[in-house]
PDB file of C-alpha atoms and ligand atoms in Angstrom:
ATOM      1  CA  MET A   1       3.504   8.992   7.742  1.00  0.00           C
ATOM      2  CA  THR A   2       4.551  12.571   6.533  1.00  0.00           C
ATOM      3  CA  LYS A   3       7.410  11.379   4.059  1.00  0.00           C
ATOM      4  CA  LYS A   4       6.574   9.786   0.917  1.00  0.00           C
ATOM      5  CA  THR A   5       5.563   6.102   1.841  1.00  0.00           C
ATOM      6  CA  ILE A   6       8.027   3.706   0.535  1.00  0.00           C
ATOM      7  CA  ILE A   7       6.674   0.304  -0.298  1.00  0.00           C
ATOM      8  CA  ALA A   8       9.782  -2.287  -0.766  1.00  0.00           C
ATOM      9  CA  ALA A   9       9.234  -5.812  -2.592  1.00  0.00           C
ATOM     10  CA  ASN A  10      11.670  -8.314  -1.940  1.00  0.00           C
ATOM     11  CA  TRP A  11      11.151 -11.361  -4.273  1.00  0.00           C
ATOM     12  CA  LYS A  12      14.173 -13.573  -2.819  1.00  0.00           C
ATOM     13  CA  MET A  13      14.593 -16.423  -5.375  1.00  0.00           C
ATOM     14  CA  HIS A  14      11.049 -16.365  -6.761  1.00  0.00           C
ATOM     15  CA  LYS A  15       9.865 -15.804 -10.454  1.00  0.00           C
ATOM     16  CA  MET A  16      10.994 -16.896 -13.889  1.00  0.00           C
ATOM     17  CA  ALA A  17      11.099 -14.567 -16.943  1.00  0.00           C
ATOM     18  CA  ASP A  18       7.426 -15.482 -18.003  1.00  0.00           C
ATOM     19  CA  ASP A  19       6.215 -14.457 -14.523  1.00  0.00           C
ATOM     20  CA  VAL A  20       7.934 -11.344 -14.513  1.00  0.00           C
ATOM     21  CA  ILE A  21       6.071 -10.369 -17.635  1.00  0.00           C
ATOM     22  CA  ALA A  22       2.932 -11.353 -16.401  1.00  0.00           C
ATOM     23  CA  PHE A  23       3.333  -9.644 -13.112  1.00  0.00           C
ATOM     24  CA  PHE A  24       4.173  -6.044 -14.507  1.00  0.00           C
ATOM     25  CA  GLN A  25       1.319  -6.352 -17.230  1.00  0.00           C
ATOM     26  CA  GLN A  26      -1.194  -6.643 -14.230  1.00  0.00           C
ATOM     27  CA  PHE A  27       1.032  -4.221 -11.835  1.00  0.00           C
ATOM     28  CA  LEU A  28       2.209  -1.545 -13.868  1.00  0.00           C
ATOM     29  CA  PRO A  29      -1.601  -0.002 -14.817  1.00  0.00           C
ATOM     30  CA  LEU A  30      -2.512  -0.139 -11.076  1.00  0.00           C
ATOM     31  CA  VAL A  31       0.231   1.585  -9.680  1.00  0.00           C
ATOM     32  CA  GLU A  32       0.647   4.241 -12.248  1.00  0.00           C
ATOM     33  CA  ASP A  33      -0.944   7.222 -10.484  1.00  0.00           C
ATOM     34  CA  MET A  34      -0.071   6.040  -6.988  1.00  0.00           C
ATOM     35  CA  LYS A  35       1.861   8.638  -5.002  1.00  0.00           C
ATOM     36  CA  ALA A  36       3.966   5.801  -2.875  1.00  0.00           C
ATOM     37  CA  SER A  37       7.788   5.336  -3.829  1.00  0.00           C
ATOM     38  CA  ILE A  38       7.694   1.569  -4.810  1.00  0.00           C
ATOM     39  CA  TRP A  39      11.139  -0.300  -4.834  1.00  0.00           C
ATOM     40  CA  LEU A  40      11.385  -3.988  -6.158  1.00  0.00           C
ATOM     41  CA  ALA A  41      14.162  -6.229  -5.798  1.00  0.00           C
ATOM     42  CA  PRO A  42      14.158  -9.364  -7.910  1.00  0.00           C
ATOM     43  CA  SER A  43      16.686 -11.964  -7.897  1.00  0.00           C
ATOM     44  CA  PRO A  44      19.800 -10.713  -9.804  1.00  0.00           C
ATOM     45  CA  VAL A  45      18.960 -13.136 -12.996  1.00  0.00           C
ATOM     46  CA  LEU A  46      15.999 -11.197 -13.566  1.00  0.00           C
ATOM     47  CA  LEU A  47      17.489  -7.663 -12.918  1.00  0.00           C
ATOM     48  CA  GLN A  48      18.184  -6.667 -16.367  1.00  0.00           C
ATOM     49  CA  GLN A  49      14.631  -8.052 -17.662  1.00  0.00           C
ATOM     50  CA  VAL A  50      12.789  -6.143 -14.736  1.00  0.00           C
ATOM     51  CA  LEU A  51      15.179  -3.106 -15.565  1.00  0.00           C
ATOM     52  CA  ASN A  52      13.596  -3.085 -19.162  1.00  0.00           C
ATOM     53  CA  ILE A  53      10.127  -3.535 -18.268  1.00  0.00           C
ATOM     54  CA  THR A  54       9.924  -0.768 -15.884  1.00  0.00           C
ATOM     55  CA  LYS A  55      12.193   1.663 -17.424  1.00  0.00           C
ATOM     56  CA  ASN A  56       9.194   4.386 -18.227  1.00  0.00           C
ATOM     57  CA  SER A  57       7.826   3.787 -15.007  1.00  0.00           C
ATOM     58  CA  SER A  58       8.877   5.555 -11.535  1.00  0.00           C
ATOM     59  CA  LEU A  59       9.318   2.389  -9.945  1.00  0.00           C
ATOM     60  CA  LYS A  60      12.997   2.187  -8.255  1.00  0.00           C
ATOM     61  CA  ILE A  61      14.693  -1.424  -9.027  1.00  0.00           C
ATOM     62  CA  GLY A  62      17.356  -2.784  -6.716  1.00  0.00           C
ATOM     63  CA  ALA A  63      19.196  -5.763  -5.609  1.00  0.00           C
ATOM     64  CA  GLN A  64      18.814  -8.102  -2.692  1.00  0.00           C
ATOM     65  CA  ASN A  65      22.382  -8.384  -1.956  1.00  0.00           C
ATOM     66  CA  ILE A  66      26.034  -7.500  -3.471  1.00  0.00           C
ATOM     67  CA  SER A  67      29.558  -8.790  -2.523  1.00  0.00           C
ATOM     68  CA  HIS A  68      31.445  -6.835  -0.050  1.00  0.00           C
ATOM     69  CA  GLU A  69      34.264  -6.850  -2.560  1.00  0.00           C
ATOM     70  CA  ILE A  70      34.174  -5.094  -5.855  1.00  0.00           C
ATOM     71  CA  TYR A  71      36.283  -7.261  -7.918  1.00  0.00           C
ATOM     72  CA  GLY A  72      38.189 -10.465  -7.825  1.00  0.00           C
ATOM     73  CA  ALA A  73      37.806 -14.448  -7.531  1.00  0.00           C
ATOM     74  CA  PHE A  74      34.694 -14.624  -5.502  1.00  0.00           C
ATOM     75  CA  THR A  75      32.657 -17.476  -7.283  1.00  0.00           C
ATOM     76  CA  GLY A  76      29.003 -17.017  -6.887  1.00  0.00           C
ATOM     77  CA  GLU A  77      29.197 -12.985  -5.693  1.00  0.00           C
ATOM     78  CA  THR A  78      27.741 -10.162  -7.476  1.00  0.00           C
ATOM     79  CA  SER A  79      29.788  -6.821  -7.695  1.00  0.00           C
ATOM     80  CA  ILE A  80      28.062  -3.350  -6.741  1.00  0.00           C
ATOM     81  CA  GLU A  81      29.697  -2.396 -10.095  1.00  0.00           C
ATOM     82  CA  GLN A  82      27.801  -4.946 -12.217  1.00  0.00           C
ATOM     83  CA  ILE A  83      24.451  -3.671 -10.317  1.00  0.00           C
ATOM     84  CA  ALA A  84      25.197  -0.231 -10.801  1.00  0.00           C
ATOM     85  CA  TYR A  85      26.057  -0.668 -14.257  1.00  0.00           C
ATOM     86  CA  LEU A  86      22.659  -2.307 -15.201  1.00  0.00           C
ATOM     87  CA  GLY A  87      20.885   0.820 -13.876  1.00  0.00           C
ATOM     88  CA  ALA A  88      19.858  -0.570 -10.398  1.00  0.00           C
ATOM     89  CA  SER A  89      19.061   1.920  -7.745  1.00  0.00           C
ATOM     90  CA  PHE A  90      19.117   0.526  -4.531  1.00  0.00           C
ATOM     91  CA  VAL A  91      20.607  -2.656  -2.499  1.00  0.00           C
ATOM     92  CA  ILE A  92      19.001  -4.521   0.177  1.00  0.00           C
ATOM     93  CA  ILE A  93      21.920  -5.184   2.892  1.00  0.00           C
ATOM     94  CA  GLY A  94      21.916  -7.378   5.934  1.00  0.00           C
ATOM     95  CA  HIS A  95      18.934  -9.292   5.420  1.00  0.00           C
ATOM     96  CA  SER A  96      18.476 -11.397   8.400  1.00  0.00           C
ATOM     97  CA  GLU A  97      18.674 -14.474   5.794  1.00  0.00           C
ATOM     98  CA  ARG A  98      21.919 -13.172   4.603  1.00  0.00           C
ATOM     99  CA  ARG A  99      23.034 -12.653   7.984  1.00  0.00           C
ATOM    100  CA  ARG A 100      21.405 -16.153   9.543  1.00  0.00           C
ATOM    101  CA  LEU A 101      21.612 -18.495   6.549  1.00  0.00           C
ATOM    102  CA  PHE A 102      24.956 -17.002   5.107  1.00  0.00           C
ATOM    103  CA  GLN A 103      26.627 -15.968   8.162  1.00  0.00           C
ATOM    104  CA  GLU A 104      27.038 -12.415   6.828  1.00  0.00           C
ATOM    105  CA  THR A 105      29.124 -10.468   9.365  1.00  0.00           C
ATOM    106  CA  GLU A 106      28.401  -6.996  10.788  1.00  0.00           C
ATOM    107  CA  ASP A 107      31.869  -6.161   9.401  1.00  0.00           C
ATOM    108  CA  GLN A 108      30.853  -7.362   5.821  1.00  0.00           C
ATOM    109  CA  ILE A 109      27.450  -5.276   6.352  1.00  0.00           C
ATOM    110  CA  THR A 110      29.483  -2.025   6.426  1.00  0.00           C
ATOM    111  CA  LYS A 111      31.537  -2.584   3.606  1.00  0.00           C
ATOM    112  CA  LYS A 112      28.440  -3.187   1.662  1.00  0.00           C
ATOM    113  CA  ILE A 113      26.914   0.028   2.842  1.00  0.00           C
ATOM    114  CA  GLY A 114      30.048   1.845   1.829  1.00  0.00           C
ATOM    115  CA  LEU A 115      30.396   0.361  -1.651  1.00  0.00           C
ATOM    116  CA  THR A 116      26.694   1.138  -2.384  1.00  0.00           C
ATOM    117  CA  LEU A 117      26.920   4.826  -1.198  1.00  0.00           C
ATOM    118  CA  THR A 118      30.250   4.888  -3.433  1.00  0.00           C
ATOM    119  CA  TYR A 119      28.474   4.067  -6.337  1.00  0.00           C
ATOM    120  CA  ASN A 120      25.536   6.158  -5.661  1.00  0.00           C
ATOM    121  CA  LEU A 121      23.053   3.650  -5.056  1.00  0.00           C
ATOM    122  CA  THR A 122      20.815   3.338  -1.878  1.00  0.00           C
ATOM    123  CA  PRO A 123      21.412   1.070   0.698  1.00  0.00           C
ATOM    124  CA  LEU A 124      18.412  -0.456   2.385  1.00  0.00           C
ATOM    125  CA  LEU A 125      19.520  -1.511   5.929  1.00  0.00           C
ATOM    126  CA  CYS A 126      17.508  -4.472   7.491  1.00  0.00           C
ATOM    127  CA  ILE A 127      18.024  -5.151  11.335  1.00  0.00           C
ATOM    128  CA  GLY A 128      15.856  -7.350  13.590  1.00  0.00           C
ATOM    129  CA  GLU A 129      15.892  -9.519  16.836  1.00  0.00           C
ATOM    130  CA  THR A 130      15.733 -13.048  16.691  1.00  0.00           C
ATOM    131  CA  LEU A 131      12.559 -14.699  18.735  1.00  0.00           C
ATOM    132  CA  GLU A 132      15.124 -15.636  21.750  1.00  0.00           C
ATOM    133  CA  GLU A 133      16.781 -12.344  21.978  1.00  0.00           C
ATOM    134  CA  ARG A 134      13.054 -10.542  22.227  1.00  0.00           C
ATOM    135  CA  GLU A 135      12.426 -13.217  24.811  1.00  0.00           C
ATOM    136  CA  GLN A 136      15.443 -12.210  26.609  1.00  0.00           C
ATOM    137  CA  GLY A 137      14.536  -8.514  26.944  1.00  0.00           C
ATOM    138  CA  LEU A 138      17.555  -8.070  24.815  1.00  0.00           C
ATOM    139  CA  THR A 139      15.732  -6.380  21.549  1.00  0.00           C
ATOM    140  CA  GLN A 140      16.914  -2.655  22.149  1.00  0.00           C
ATOM    141  CA  GLN A 141      20.405  -3.777  22.608  1.00  0.00           C
ATOM    142  CA  VAL A 142      20.331  -5.903  19.522  1.00  0.00           C
ATOM    143  CA  LEU A 143      18.871  -3.182  17.416  1.00  0.00           C
ATOM    144  CA  ARG A 144      21.497  -0.744  18.916  1.00  0.00           C
ATOM    145  CA  ARG A 145      24.451  -2.969  18.068  1.00  0.00           C
ATOM    146  CA  GLN A 146      23.220  -3.644  14.551  1.00  0.00           C
ATOM    147  CA  LEU A 147      22.581  -0.093  13.711  1.00  0.00           C
ATOM    148  CA  SER A 148      25.861   1.379  15.277  1.00  0.00           C
ATOM    149  CA  SER A 149      28.154  -1.183  13.563  1.00  0.00           C
ATOM    150  CA  ALA A 150      26.415  -0.712  10.361  1.00  0.00           C
ATOM    151  CA  LEU A 151      26.404   2.989  10.215  1.00  0.00           C
ATOM    152  CA  LYS A 152      29.196   4.151  12.458  1.00  0.00           C
ATOM    153  CA  LEU A 153      31.397   5.112   9.095  1.00  0.00           C
ATOM    154  CA  PHE A 154      28.550   6.948   7.945  1.00  0.00           C
ATOM    155  CA  PRO A 155      27.050  10.463   9.900  1.00  0.00           C
ATOM    156  CA  HIS A 156      25.615  11.431   6.614  1.00  0.00           C
ATOM    157  CA  PHE A 157      23.790   8.175   5.925  1.00  0.00           C
ATOM    158  CA  GLN A 158      21.446   8.319   2.853  1.00  0.00           C
ATOM    159  CA  GLY A 159      19.796   5.332   2.867  1.00  0.00           C
ATOM    160  CA  ALA A 160      16.705   3.487   4.445  1.00  0.00           C
ATOM    161  CA  ILE A 161      16.165   1.253   7.213  1.00  0.00           C
ATOM    162  CA  ALA A 162      14.179  -1.790   7.526  1.00  0.00           C
ATOM    163  CA  TYR A 163      13.199  -3.091  10.923  1.00  0.00           C
ATOM    164  CA  GLU A 164      12.203  -6.854  10.629  1.00  0.00           C
ATOM    165  CA  PRO A 165      11.998  -8.965  13.635  1.00  0.00           C
ATOM    166  CA  VAL A 166      13.266 -12.271  12.533  1.00  0.00           C
ATOM    167  CA  TRP A 167      10.670 -14.143  14.072  1.00  0.00           C
ATOM    168  CA  ALA A 168       8.003 -12.434  11.742  1.00  0.00           C
ATOM    169  CA  ILE A 169       9.504 -13.138   8.725  1.00  0.00           C
ATOM    170  CA  GLY A 170       7.808 -15.620   6.435  1.00  0.00           C
ATOM    171  CA  THR A 171       5.824 -16.734   9.408  1.00  0.00           C
ATOM    172  CA  GLY A 172       2.713 -15.174   8.997  1.00  0.00           C
ATOM    173  CA  LYS A 173       3.072 -13.347  12.570  1.00  0.00           C
ATOM    174  CA  THR A 174       3.004  -9.806  12.170  1.00  0.00           C
ATOM    175  CA  ALA A 175       4.554  -7.773  15.270  1.00  0.00           C
ATOM    176  CA  THR A 176       1.697  -6.230  17.124  1.00  0.00           C
ATOM    177  CA  LEU A 177       1.147  -2.415  16.306  1.00  0.00           C
ATOM    178  CA  GLU A 178       2.341  -1.739  19.821  1.00  0.00           C
ATOM    179  CA  ILE A 179       5.690  -3.430  19.470  1.00  0.00           C
ATOM    180  CA  ILE A 180       6.108  -1.894  15.927  1.00  0.00           C
ATOM    181  CA  GLN A 181       5.371   1.562  17.320  1.00  0.00           C
ATOM    182  CA  GLU A 182       7.693   1.266  20.613  1.00  0.00           C
ATOM    183  CA  THR A 183      10.467  -0.432  18.450  1.00  0.00           C
ATOM    184  CA  HIS A 184      10.388   2.125  15.349  1.00  0.00           C
ATOM    185  CA  GLN A 185      10.516   5.131  18.166  1.00  0.00           C
ATOM    186  CA  HIS A 186      13.805   3.164  19.623  1.00  0.00           C
ATOM    187  CA  CYS A 187      15.193   2.953  16.201  1.00  0.00           C
ATOM    188  CA  ARG A 188      14.578   6.490  15.436  1.00  0.00           C
ATOM    189  CA  ASP A 189      16.170   7.486  18.743  1.00  0.00           C
ATOM    190  CA  ILE A 190      19.393   5.383  17.902  1.00  0.00           C
ATOM    191  CA  LEU A 191      19.416   6.840  14.276  1.00  0.00           C
ATOM    192  CA  LYS A 192      19.394  10.513  15.431  1.00  0.00           C
ATOM    193  CA  THR A 193      22.359   9.875  18.071  1.00  0.00           C
ATOM    194  CA  LEU A 194      24.632   7.807  15.170  1.00  0.00           C
ATOM    195  CA  CYS A 195      23.863  10.059  12.045  1.00  0.00           C
ATOM    196  CA  GLU A 196      22.951  13.960  11.304  1.00  0.00           C
ATOM    197  CA  THR A 197      20.368  12.328   8.635  1.00  0.00           C
ATOM    198  CA  GLY A 198      18.661  10.132  11.370  1.00  0.00           C
ATOM    199  CA  GLU A 199      15.779  12.264  11.935  1.00  0.00           C
ATOM    200  CA  ASP A 200      14.478  11.876   8.196  1.00  0.00           C
ATOM    201  CA  THR A 201      16.158   8.741   7.287  1.00  0.00           C
ATOM    202  CA  PRO A 202      13.043   6.277   6.119  1.00  0.00           C
ATOM    203  CA  LEU A 203      12.398   3.709   8.606  1.00  0.00           C
ATOM    204  CA  LEU A 204      10.182   0.744   7.195  1.00  0.00           C
ATOM    205  CA  TYR A 205       8.538  -2.272   9.020  1.00  0.00           C
ATOM    206  CA  GLY A 206       8.836  -5.577   7.297  1.00  0.00           C
ATOM    207  CA  GLY A 207       7.748  -9.214   8.407  1.00  0.00           C
ATOM    208  CA  SER A 208       4.739 -10.847   7.201  1.00  0.00           C
ATOM    209  CA  VAL A 209       3.053  -7.639   5.939  1.00  0.00           C
ATOM    210  CA  THR A 210      -0.146  -8.484   4.041  1.00  0.00           C
ATOM    211  CA  GLU A 211      -2.930  -6.293   2.587  1.00  0.00           C
ATOM    212  CA  ASN A 212      -4.658  -6.479   6.207  1.00  0.00           C
ATOM    213  CA  SER A 213      -1.693  -5.353   8.255  1.00  0.00           C
ATOM    214  CA  ALA A 214      -0.512  -2.743   5.774  1.00  0.00           C
ATOM    215  CA  LYS A 215      -4.026  -0.642   6.818  1.00  0.00           C
ATOM    216  CA  HIS A 216      -3.175  -0.648  10.238  1.00  0.00           C
ATOM    217  CA  LEU A 217       0.533   0.351   9.840  1.00  0.00           C
ATOM    218  CA  LYS A 218      -0.283   3.618   7.969  1.00  0.00           C
ATOM    219  CA  GLY A 219      -1.196   5.504  11.221  1.00  0.00           C
ATOM    220  CA  ILE A 220       2.072   4.616  13.136  1.00  0.00           C
ATOM    221  CA  LYS A 221       4.536   6.964  13.855  1.00  0.00           C
ATOM    222  CA  GLU A 222       7.983   6.525  12.731  1.00  0.00           C
ATOM    223  CA  VAL A 223       6.678   3.934   9.930  1.00  0.00           C
ATOM    224  CA  ASP A 224       7.522   5.245   6.775  1.00  0.00           C
ATOM    225  CA  GLY A 225       6.816   2.309   4.888  1.00  0.00           C
ATOM    226  CA  VAL A 226       7.133  -1.459   4.612  1.00  0.00           C
ATOM    227  CA  LEU A 227       9.360  -3.984   3.248  1.00  0.00           C
ATOM    228  CA  VAL A 228       7.158  -7.006   2.101  1.00  0.00           C
ATOM    229  CA  GLY A 229       8.291 -10.533   0.766  1.00  0.00           C
ATOM    230  CA  GLY A 230       5.662 -13.334   0.385  1.00  0.00           C
ATOM    231  CA  ALA A 231       2.808 -10.593  -0.254  1.00  0.00           C
ATOM    232  CA  SER A 232       4.485  -8.984  -2.765  1.00  0.00           C
ATOM    233  CA  LEU A 233       5.001 -11.735  -5.458  1.00  0.00           C
ATOM    234  CA  GLU A 234       1.467 -11.186  -6.788  1.00  0.00           C
ATOM    235  CA  ALA A 235       0.514  -7.887  -8.404  1.00  0.00           C
ATOM    236  CA  LEU A 236      -3.006  -7.654  -6.860  1.00  0.00           C
ATOM    237  CA  SER A 237      -1.743  -8.124  -3.403  1.00  0.00           C
ATOM    238  CA  LEU A 238       1.271  -5.808  -3.634  1.00  0.00           C
ATOM    239  CA  THR A 239      -1.153  -3.104  -4.883  1.00  0.00           C
ATOM    240  CA  ALA A 240      -3.406  -3.863  -2.042  1.00  0.00           C
ATOM    241  CA  ILE A 241      -1.033  -3.304   0.336  1.00  0.00           C
ATOM    242  CA  ILE A 242       0.334   0.065  -1.423  1.00  0.00           C
ATOM    243  CA  GLN A 243      -3.368   1.040  -1.585  1.00  0.00           C
ATOM    244  CA  GLY A 244      -3.489   0.291   2.400  1.00  0.00           C
ATOM    245  CA  LEU A 245      -0.710   2.618   3.468  1.00  0.00           C
ATOM    246  CA  THR A 246      -1.431   5.390   1.280  1.00  0.00           C
ATOM    247  CA  GLN A 247      -5.007   5.958   0.680  1.00  0.00           C
TER     248      GLN A 247
HETATM  249  P1  PGA B 301       7.840 -11.423   4.394  1.00  0.00           P
HETATM  250  O1  PGA B 301       9.411 -11.496   4.323  1.00  0.00           O
HETATM  251  O2  PGA B 301       6.971 -10.473   4.000  1.00  0.00           O
HETATM  252  O3  PGA B 301       7.707 -12.784   3.684  1.00  0.00           O
HETATM  253  O4  PGA B 301       7.774 -11.940   5.948  1.00  0.00           O
HETATM  254  C1  PGA B 301       9.816 -10.248   4.455  1.00  0.00           C
HETATM  255  C2  PGA B 301      11.167 -10.077   4.184  1.00  0.00           C
HETATM  256  O5  PGA B 301      12.230 -11.082   4.270  1.00  0.00           O
HETATM  257  O6  PGA B 301      11.896  -8.949   3.979  1.00  0.00           O
END
């Protein structure tokens, strides 16, 4: 990893306001001098609180999702304008839970990337194959389709990509180092054909990353960081992951 390592935390629908205070009381002093770029996406309800608590730190705070529309009658959705106004700096887009559980389409994902870039926030685009697709030998094809569809309108894409095999998310099954290395190389090759910025686009690995697996990911070419769900909820385990990847 030659670029600044990114450790992105996805808190999903976890934590209450009191948990947030306790987390940062422990976490901020621990990571004060770390060289990594630390990104954290709380639930939208906690976003303002997290932004306030972290305002004097170098943490980047973002949203887990936005609507593909800016304004209007879209009950329960959150607009990029609202997220940007609060001062968030990135948006997770196309997470497999959104694609699978909320039927998010590739067309909506492209729109969300466009909106995020228009508002000068950084999109963190998630891609990844299901177990069936891997077993049928379709992984490369699926990743190419997801990347091409999402990025076709953005030849100068200024964002990051997280490769998250769906079968590794929240299952405790991290992909083997061979799979990660091979798949990241494949993603890099596609990115280079799609975007002028493809060579330098940060490529993160996600899926059951823990303190243990983080150490092994450090040496892998084309792994520029990680996207962490479950293991990001405790300050100590997130800190250990950052240390594993950077020290
Ligand atoms: P996990 O989640 O680390 O709990 O597998 C990763 C993600 O959903 O981004």
